[in-house]
């Protein structure tokens, strides 16, 4: 008789399939483009005007980054207009891949004519985007909420045709984003899953993460994007594995924040977190000469540990996601080095105790430097754990076990830093 799978097994598979998807550029402007493109499709014709209402968290993460495939344009209105003119909503987080040079001529004309306006959705926090398009007396409205392609509501001519909470809408029901089994995430089960999962069920997801994320990292190391953090690390620190691990992830962020159209496989809805959670583990695997199966299992650990932290922190907050992703990387590196549950738990605890609380002040070129800083802490945390050294319960936010430590920092990131997030957004909106 076949032994039944543990409850978490299928849940973790579903989470990896949900989360490890490709995205072009920074995911917040892409989410704006997706919302606007979807609204255009619901309208069924080219709009005559568009309005985009976003939470301050979205504004924070769109303001400083280049919208991919737009020739260097920035901002909410550019992302929305590019989506309306040439976007493909079926491509989801690669919605702007179809935009052509001819489309960009029209985008610039529309922007100059005041086709699109952007406003702050006051009182709404986290991930919230509302796209409203109009043509004559016709109108369509799409609301994205909680996840970057999570359609919460669709209205046409004032009539609701889909609402996620009410489960209405027939053809649009497949757009809604489920949250399967996230409450089952814990380090011990993540490790058991990584050790026992049939790799044929996940290898296509992880292999895609490896190939896409290495490609954009190569791009960042070859060319000058942003302030070239990755290239600077290589030039100043040489080629040891610690430096390479940080440089590879930072270089990918350099390119991504600088407008490269190459896709990234994301984690927790973020390309930067996808880069941080994967590229350092890949570099350590290369250094240690482990086989490919071991690398795949290490990346499962890294991805799921990062996702567990974000389940408590939330998708968007004042807590820099590079830290939770770097913690995941540290756990994956410890796994590669033969560390079991105890040492992986030590790595996670040490990394959170060291770098927890780095601020997120929006997506921009300095994200690459924050990735490098977070990874330095995570790699040190790994090295400490391999020596059997770990911060003790009661030292700051360190809890009685690794799960309590993860919950503690999640509570600080989601609740405790709420006022900090508001202050950051006030400053940025004044600039």
Coordinates of C-alpha atoms in Angstrom, one line a residue:
X1 CA 0.0 0.0 0.0
X2 CA 1.4 3.4 -1.0
X3 CA 2.2 5.6 2.0
X4 CA -0.1 8.7 1.9
X5 CA 1.6 12.1 1.3
X6 CA 1.9 14.4 4.3
X7 CA -0.7 17.2 4.3
X8 CA 1.9 19.8 3.5
X9 CA 3.2 18.0 0.4
X10 CA 0.6 19.1 -2.1
X11 CA 0.2 22.5 -0.4
X12 CA 3.9 23.2 -0.9
X13 CA 3.8 22.1 -4.5
X14 CA 0.9 24.5 -5.1
X15 CA 2.8 27.3 -3.4
X16 CA 5.8 26.8 -5.6
X17 CA 3.7 26.7 -8.7
X18 CA 1.9 29.9 -7.6
X19 CA 5.0 31.9 -6.6
X20 CA 7.8 30.9 -9.0
X21 CA 6.6 32.6 -12.1
X22 CA 8.4 34.9 -14.6
X23 CA 8.1 38.7 -14.5
X24 CA 9.5 41.5 -16.5
X25 CA 11.0 44.4 -14.6
X26 CA 9.9 45.6 -11.2
X27 CA 6.6 43.9 -10.4
X28 CA 4.8 47.0 -9.1
X29 CA 4.8 48.9 -12.4
X30 CA 4.1 45.6 -14.2
X31 CA 1.1 45.1 -11.9
X32 CA -0.2 48.6 -12.9
X33 CA 0.3 47.7 -16.6
X34 CA -1.6 44.4 -16.0
X35 CA -4.5 46.1 -14.3
X36 CA -4.7 48.7 -17.1
X37 CA -4.4 46.1 -19.9
X38 CA -7.1 43.9 -18.3
X39 CA -9.4 46.9 -18.0
X40 CA -8.9 47.7 -21.7
X41 CA -9.8 44.1 -22.6
X42 CA -13.0 44.3 -20.5
X43 CA -13.9 47.5 -22.2
X44 CA -13.5 45.8 -25.5
X45 CA -12.1 48.8 -27.4
X46 CA -9.3 51.4 -27.2
X47 CA -10.0 53.7 -24.3
X48 CA -10.2 57.4 -24.7
X49 CA -9.0 58.0 -21.1
X50 CA -7.6 56.1 -18.2
X51 CA -7.4 56.7 -14.4
X52 CA -5.2 54.7 -12.1
X53 CA -5.7 54.8 -8.3
X54 CA -2.9 53.1 -6.3
X55 CA -2.1 52.6 -2.6
X56 CA 0.9 54.5 -1.3
X57 CA 2.9 51.2 -1.2
X58 CA 2.5 50.9 -5.0
X59 CA 3.4 54.5 -5.5
X60 CA 6.5 53.9 -3.4
X61 CA 7.6 51.0 -5.5
X62 CA 6.9 52.5 -8.9
X63 CA 8.3 56.0 -8.5
X64 CA 12.0 55.2 -8.9
X65 CA 12.2 52.4 -11.4
X66 CA 12.3 52.2 -15.1
X67 CA 9.2 50.5 -16.7
X68 CA 10.6 47.7 -18.9
X69 CA 10.3 47.7 -22.6
X70 CA 9.4 51.4 -22.7
X71 CA 12.8 52.9 -23.6
X72 CA 13.4 54.3 -20.2
X73 CA 10.0 55.7 -19.2
X74 CA 9.1 55.8 -15.5
X75 CA 6.0 56.1 -13.4
X76 CA 2.4 54.9 -13.0
X77 CA 1.0 56.7 -16.0
X78 CA 3.8 55.3 -18.3
X79 CA 3.2 51.8 -17.1
X80 CA -0.5 52.0 -17.5
X81 CA -0.5 53.6 -20.9
X82 CA 2.1 51.2 -22.3
X83 CA -0.1 48.3 -21.1
X84 CA -3.2 49.8 -22.7
X85 CA -1.5 50.5 -26.1
X86 CA 0.5 47.3 -26.5
X87 CA 0.1 45.0 -23.5
X88 CA -1.0 41.4 -23.4
X89 CA -2.9 40.6 -20.2
X90 CA -2.7 36.9 -20.9
X91 CA 1.1 37.2 -20.3
X92 CA 0.4 38.4 -16.7
X93 CA 3.7 39.6 -15.2
X94 CA 5.2 39.7 -18.7
X95 CA 2.4 41.9 -19.9
X96 CA 4.7 44.5 -21.5
X97 CA 6.7 41.9 -23.5
X98 CA 4.5 42.5 -26.5
X99 CA 5.0 46.4 -26.6
X100 CA 6.7 47.5 -29.8
X101 CA 8.7 50.6 -30.9
X102 CA 5.6 51.7 -32.8
X103 CA 3.5 51.3 -29.7
X104 CA 6.0 53.6 -27.8
X105 CA 5.4 56.4 -30.2
X106 CA 1.7 56.2 -29.4
X107 CA 2.4 55.9 -25.7
X108 CA 4.4 59.1 -25.7
X109 CA 1.7 60.9 -27.7
X110 CA -1.0 59.8 -25.3
X111 CA 1.0 60.8 -22.2
X112 CA 1.7 64.3 -23.7
X113 CA -2.1 64.6 -24.4
X114 CA -3.0 63.8 -20.8
X115 CA -4.7 60.5 -21.6
X116 CA -3.9 59.0 -18.2
X117 CA -4.0 60.4 -14.7
X118 CA -2.8 58.8 -11.5
X119 CA -4.2 59.4 -8.0
X120 CA -3.4 58.1 -4.5
X121 CA -6.0 55.7 -3.1
X122 CA -6.0 57.2 0.3
X123 CA -6.7 54.9 3.3
X124 CA -5.8 51.8 1.3
X125 CA -2.6 50.0 2.2
X126 CA -0.5 47.2 0.9
X127 CA -1.0 46.1 -2.7
X128 CA -3.9 47.9 -4.3
X129 CA -4.4 49.1 -7.8
X130 CA -7.6 50.3 -9.5
X131 CA -7.6 50.9 -13.2
X132 CA -10.6 52.7 -14.8
X133 CA -10.8 53.2 -18.5
X134 CA -13.5 55.0 -20.5
X135 CA -14.6 55.4 -24.2
X136 CA -17.7 57.6 -24.7
X137 CA -20.4 56.3 -22.3
X138 CA -18.6 52.9 -21.9
X139 CA -16.4 52.2 -18.9
X140 CA -14.5 49.3 -17.3
X141 CA -12.9 49.0 -13.9
X142 CA -10.4 46.4 -12.6
X143 CA -9.1 46.2 -9.1
X144 CA -5.9 44.3 -8.2
X145 CA -5.5 43.5 -4.6
X146 CA -3.1 41.5 -2.3
X147 CA -1.1 39.9 -5.2
X148 CA 0.4 41.4 -8.4
X149 CA -2.1 39.7 -10.7
X150 CA -4.8 39.1 -8.1
X151 CA -8.0 40.5 -9.7
X152 CA -10.3 41.3 -6.9
X153 CA -13.2 43.0 -8.8
X154 CA -14.2 43.7 -12.4
X155 CA -17.0 46.1 -13.4
X156 CA -18.2 47.0 -16.8
X157 CA -20.5 50.0 -17.3
X158 CA -21.0 50.1 -13.5
X159 CA -22.1 46.5 -13.3
X160 CA -20.0 44.0 -11.4
X161 CA -19.1 41.0 -13.6
X162 CA -16.5 39.4 -11.3
X163 CA -15.8 39.7 -7.6
X164 CA -13.3 37.4 -6.0
X165 CA -14.8 37.4 -2.5
X166 CA -18.3 36.7 -3.9
X167 CA -17.0 34.1 -6.4
X168 CA -19.0 35.7 -9.3
X169 CA -18.0 36.0 -12.9
X170 CA -17.7 32.8 -14.9
X171 CA -14.9 33.5 -17.4
X172 CA -13.0 35.7 -15.0
X173 CA -13.0 33.2 -12.0
X174 CA -9.7 31.7 -13.2
X175 CA -8.0 35.1 -12.7
X176 CA -8.5 35.1 -9.0
X177 CA -5.4 34.2 -7.0
X178 CA -5.8 31.5 -4.3
X179 CA -3.6 31.2 -1.2
X180 CA -3.2 27.4 -0.8
X181 CA -1.7 26.1 2.4
X182 CA 0.5 29.0 3.3
X183 CA -0.4 28.5 6.9
X184 CA 1.3 25.1 6.7
X185 CA 4.7 26.6 6.1
X186 CA 7.3 25.7 8.8
X187 CA 11.0 25.0 8.7
X188 CA 10.9 21.4 9.8
X189 CA 8.3 20.4 7.1
X190 CA 10.0 22.5 4.5
X191 CA 13.2 20.5 5.1
X192 CA 11.3 17.2 4.9
X193 CA 9.6 18.3 1.7
X194 CA 12.9 19.3 0.1
X195 CA 14.4 16.0 1.0
X196 CA 11.5 13.8 -0.2
X197 CA 9.7 15.7 -3.0
X198 CA 9.7 13.9 -6.4
X199 CA 12.0 16.3 -8.3
X200 CA 10.1 15.7 -11.6
X201 CA 7.2 17.6 -10.0
X202 CA 9.2 20.8 -9.4
X203 CA 12.3 20.7 -11.5
X204 CA 10.8 22.7 -14.4
X205 CA 10.0 25.5 -12.0
X206 CA 13.4 25.6 -10.3
X207 CA 15.4 25.1 -13.6
X208 CA 13.5 28.1 -15.0
X209 CA 14.4 30.1 -12.0
X210 CA 18.1 29.2 -12.4
X211 CA 18.3 30.0 -16.1
X212 CA 16.3 33.2 -16.1
X213 CA 17.9 34.7 -13.0
X214 CA 21.4 33.8 -14.1
X215 CA 20.7 35.4 -17.5
X216 CA 19.8 38.8 -16.0
X217 CA 22.7 38.6 -13.6
X218 CA 25.0 38.1 -16.5
X219 CA 23.4 41.2 -18.1
X220 CA 24.1 43.2 -15.0
X221 CA 27.7 42.1 -14.8
X222 CA 28.4 42.9 -18.5
X223 CA 26.7 46.3 -18.7
X224 CA 26.3 49.4 -16.6
X225 CA 22.9 49.7 -15.0
X226 CA 22.1 51.9 -12.1
X227 CA 25.2 52.4 -10.0
X228 CA 26.6 48.9 -10.9
X229 CA 26.7 47.4 -7.4
X230 CA 27.4 43.9 -8.7
X231 CA 30.2 45.0 -10.9
X232 CA 31.7 47.0 -8.1
X233 CA 31.7 44.0 -5.7
X234 CA 33.6 42.0 -8.3
X235 CA 36.1 44.7 -9.0
X236 CA 36.8 45.5 -5.4
X237 CA 36.5 42.1 -3.6
X238 CA 37.7 39.6 -6.2
X239 CA 36.2 36.2 -6.9
X240 CA 35.8 34.3 -3.7
X241 CA 32.4 32.6 -3.3
X242 CA 31.1 35.0 -0.7
X243 CA 31.7 37.9 -3.0
X244 CA 30.4 36.1 -6.1
X245 CA 27.2 35.2 -4.3
X246 CA 26.5 38.8 -3.3
X247 CA 27.7 40.2 -6.7
X248 CA 25.5 37.9 -8.8
X249 CA 22.3 38.8 -6.9
X250 CA 23.2 42.5 -6.8
X251 CA 24.0 42.5 -10.5
X252 CA 20.6 41.0 -11.4
X253 CA 18.9 43.8 -9.4
X254 CA 21.1 46.4 -11.1
X255 CA 19.8 45.3 -14.5
X256 CA 16.2 44.8 -13.3
X257 CA 15.9 48.2 -11.6
X258 CA 17.7 49.8 -14.5
X259 CA 15.1 48.8 -17.1
X260 CA 16.4 45.5 -18.5
X261 CA 13.5 43.7 -20.3
X262 CA 14.9 40.2 -19.4
X263 CA 12.4 38.3 -17.2
X264 CA 13.1 37.2 -13.6
X265 CA 11.5 34.3 -11.7
X266 CA 10.1 36.0 -8.7
X267 CA 9.6 35.0 -5.0
X268 CA 6.9 36.6 -2.9
X269 CA 5.8 38.7 -5.8
X270 CA 9.2 40.3 -6.2
X271 CA 11.9 40.0 -8.8
X272 CA 14.6 41.3 -6.4
X273 CA 13.6 38.7 -3.8
X274 CA 13.6 36.0 -6.6
X275 CA 17.2 36.9 -7.4
X276 CA 18.3 37.1 -3.8
X277 CA 16.8 33.8 -2.9
X278 CA 18.3 31.9 -5.8
X279 CA 21.6 33.3 -7.2
X280 CA 23.7 33.0 -4.0
X281 CA 22.6 29.3 -3.6
X282 CA 23.6 28.6 -7.2
X283 CA 27.0 30.2 -6.7
X284 CA 27.7 28.1 -3.6
X285 CA 26.5 25.0 -5.4
X286 CA 29.0 25.7 -8.1
X287 CA 31.8 26.3 -5.6
X288 CA 30.9 23.1 -3.7
X289 CA 30.5 21.1 -6.9
X290 CA 27.3 19.5 -5.7
X291 CA 25.1 17.7 -8.2
X292 CA 22.1 19.3 -9.8
X293 CA 19.5 17.4 -7.8
X294 CA 21.1 18.7 -4.6
X295 CA 21.0 22.3 -5.9
X296 CA 17.3 21.9 -6.8
X297 CA 16.5 20.7 -3.3
X298 CA 18.5 23.5 -1.8
X299 CA 16.6 26.1 -3.8
X300 CA 13.3 24.5 -2.6
X301 CA 14.5 25.2 1.0
X302 CA 15.6 28.7 0.1
X303 CA 12.3 29.7 -1.7
X304 CA 10.0 28.2 0.9
X305 CA 11.9 29.7 3.9
X306 CA 11.6 33.1 2.3
X307 CA 7.9 32.6 1.6
X308 CA 7.2 31.5 5.1
X309 CA 8.6 34.8 6.4
X310 CA 6.7 36.9 3.9
X311 CA 3.5 35.2 5.0
X312 CA 3.8 37.0 8.3
X313 CA 5.3 40.2 7.0
X314 CA 3.0 40.8 4.0
X315 CA 3.8 41.4 0.3
X316 CA 4.5 45.1 0.7
X317 CA 5.7 46.8 3.9
X318 CA 8.4 49.0 5.4
X319 CA 10.5 45.8 5.9
X320 CA 12.9 45.3 3.1
X321 CA 12.1 42.0 1.3
X322 CA 15.8 41.5 0.5
X323 CA 16.3 40.5 4.1
X324 CA 13.7 37.7 4.2
X325 CA 15.0 36.5 0.8
X326 CA 18.6 36.5 2.0
X327 CA 17.6 34.6 5.1
X328 CA 16.1 32.0 2.7
X329 CA 19.4 31.9 0.7
X330 CA 21.4 31.4 3.9
X331 CA 19.2 28.4 4.8
X332 CA 19.7 27.0 1.3
X333 CA 23.5 27.4 1.5
X334 CA 23.5 25.7 4.9
X335 CA 21.5 22.8 3.3
X336 CA 24.1 22.6 0.5
X337 CA 26.8 22.3 3.1
X338 CA 25.1 19.3 4.8
X339 CA 23.3 21.2 7.6
X340 CA 20.2 19.5 8.9
X341 CA 17.2 21.0 10.7
X342 CA 19.2 22.4 13.7
X343 CA 21.8 24.2 11.7
X344 CA 19.3 25.6 9.2
X345 CA 17.2 26.8 12.1
X346 CA 20.4 28.5 13.5
X347 CA 21.1 30.1 10.2
X348 CA 17.6 31.6 9.9
X349 CA 17.7 32.8 13.6
X350 CA 21.2 34.3 13.2
X351 CA 20.3 36.1 9.9
X352 CA 17.0 37.5 11.3
X353 CA 18.7 38.7 14.5
X354 CA 21.4 40.4 12.5
X355 CA 19.7 42.2 9.6
X356 CA 16.0 42.2 10.5
X357 CA 14.5 45.6 10.1
X358 CA 16.2 47.0 7.1
X359 CA 13.9 49.6 5.6
X360 CA 12.1 49.5 2.3
X361 CA 12.0 53.0 0.8
X362 CA 10.7 51.9 -2.6
X363 CA 12.1 50.0 -5.6
X364 CA 15.1 51.7 -7.2
X365 CA 18.8 51.2 -7.9
X366 CA 19.9 51.1 -4.3
X367 CA 17.9 47.8 -3.9
X368 CA 21.0 46.1 -5.3
X369 CA 23.1 47.4 -2.4
X370 CA 20.5 46.4 0.1
X371 CA 20.6 42.9 -1.4
X372 CA 24.4 42.8 -1.0
X373 CA 24.1 43.9 2.6
X374 CA 21.4 41.4 3.5
X375 CA 23.3 38.6 1.9
X376 CA 26.5 39.5 3.9
X377 CA 24.5 39.1 7.1
X378 CA 22.9 35.8 5.9
X379 CA 26.3 34.3 4.8
X380 CA 27.8 35.2 8.1
X381 CA 24.7 33.6 9.8
X382 CA 25.4 30.4 7.8
X383 CA 29.0 30.4 8.8
X384 CA 28.1 30.8 12.5
X385 CA 25.6 28.0 12.4
X386 CA 28.1 25.6 10.8
X387 CA 30.2 26.3 13.9
X388 CA 27.3 25.5 16.1
X389 CA 26.8 29.1 17.2
X390 CA 23.4 30.8 17.4
X391 CA 21.9 33.8 19.2
X392 CA 19.8 32.7 22.2
X393 CA 16.1 33.1 23.1
X394 CA 15.4 36.4 24.6
X395 CA 18.2 38.3 22.8
X396 CA 16.1 40.9 21.1
X397 CA 13.5 39.3 18.8
X398 CA 15.0 35.8 19.0
X399 CA 12.3 33.4 20.2
X400 CA 12.2 30.1 21.9
X401 CA 12.6 28.4 18.5
X402 CA 13.0 29.3 14.9
X403 CA 9.2 29.5 14.2
X404 CA 8.7 32.0 17.1
X405 CA 11.6 34.1 15.8
X406 CA 10.0 34.2 12.3
X407 CA 6.7 35.2 13.8
X408 CA 8.3 37.8 15.9
X409 CA 10.0 39.6 13.0
X410 CA 6.9 39.2 11.0
X411 CA 4.9 41.0 13.6
X412 CA 7.4 43.8 13.7
X413 CA 7.5 44.1 9.9
X414 CA 3.7 44.1 9.5
X415 CA 2.4 45.8 12.6
X416 CA 5.4 47.5 14.4
X417 CA 6.7 49.1 11.2
X418 CA 3.3 50.4 10.0
X419 CA 3.9 53.9 11.3
X420 CA 7.4 53.8 9.7
X421 CA 5.9 52.9 6.4
X422 CA 3.5 55.8 6.5
X423 CA 6.3 58.2 7.3
X424 CA 8.5 56.9 4.5
X425 CA 5.6 57.3 2.0
X426 CA 4.9 60.8 3.2
X427 CA 8.5 61.8 2.6
X428 CA 8.6 60.1 -0.8
X429 CA 5.3 61.7 -2.0
X430 CA 6.6 65.1 -1.0
X431 CA 9.8 64.7 -3.0

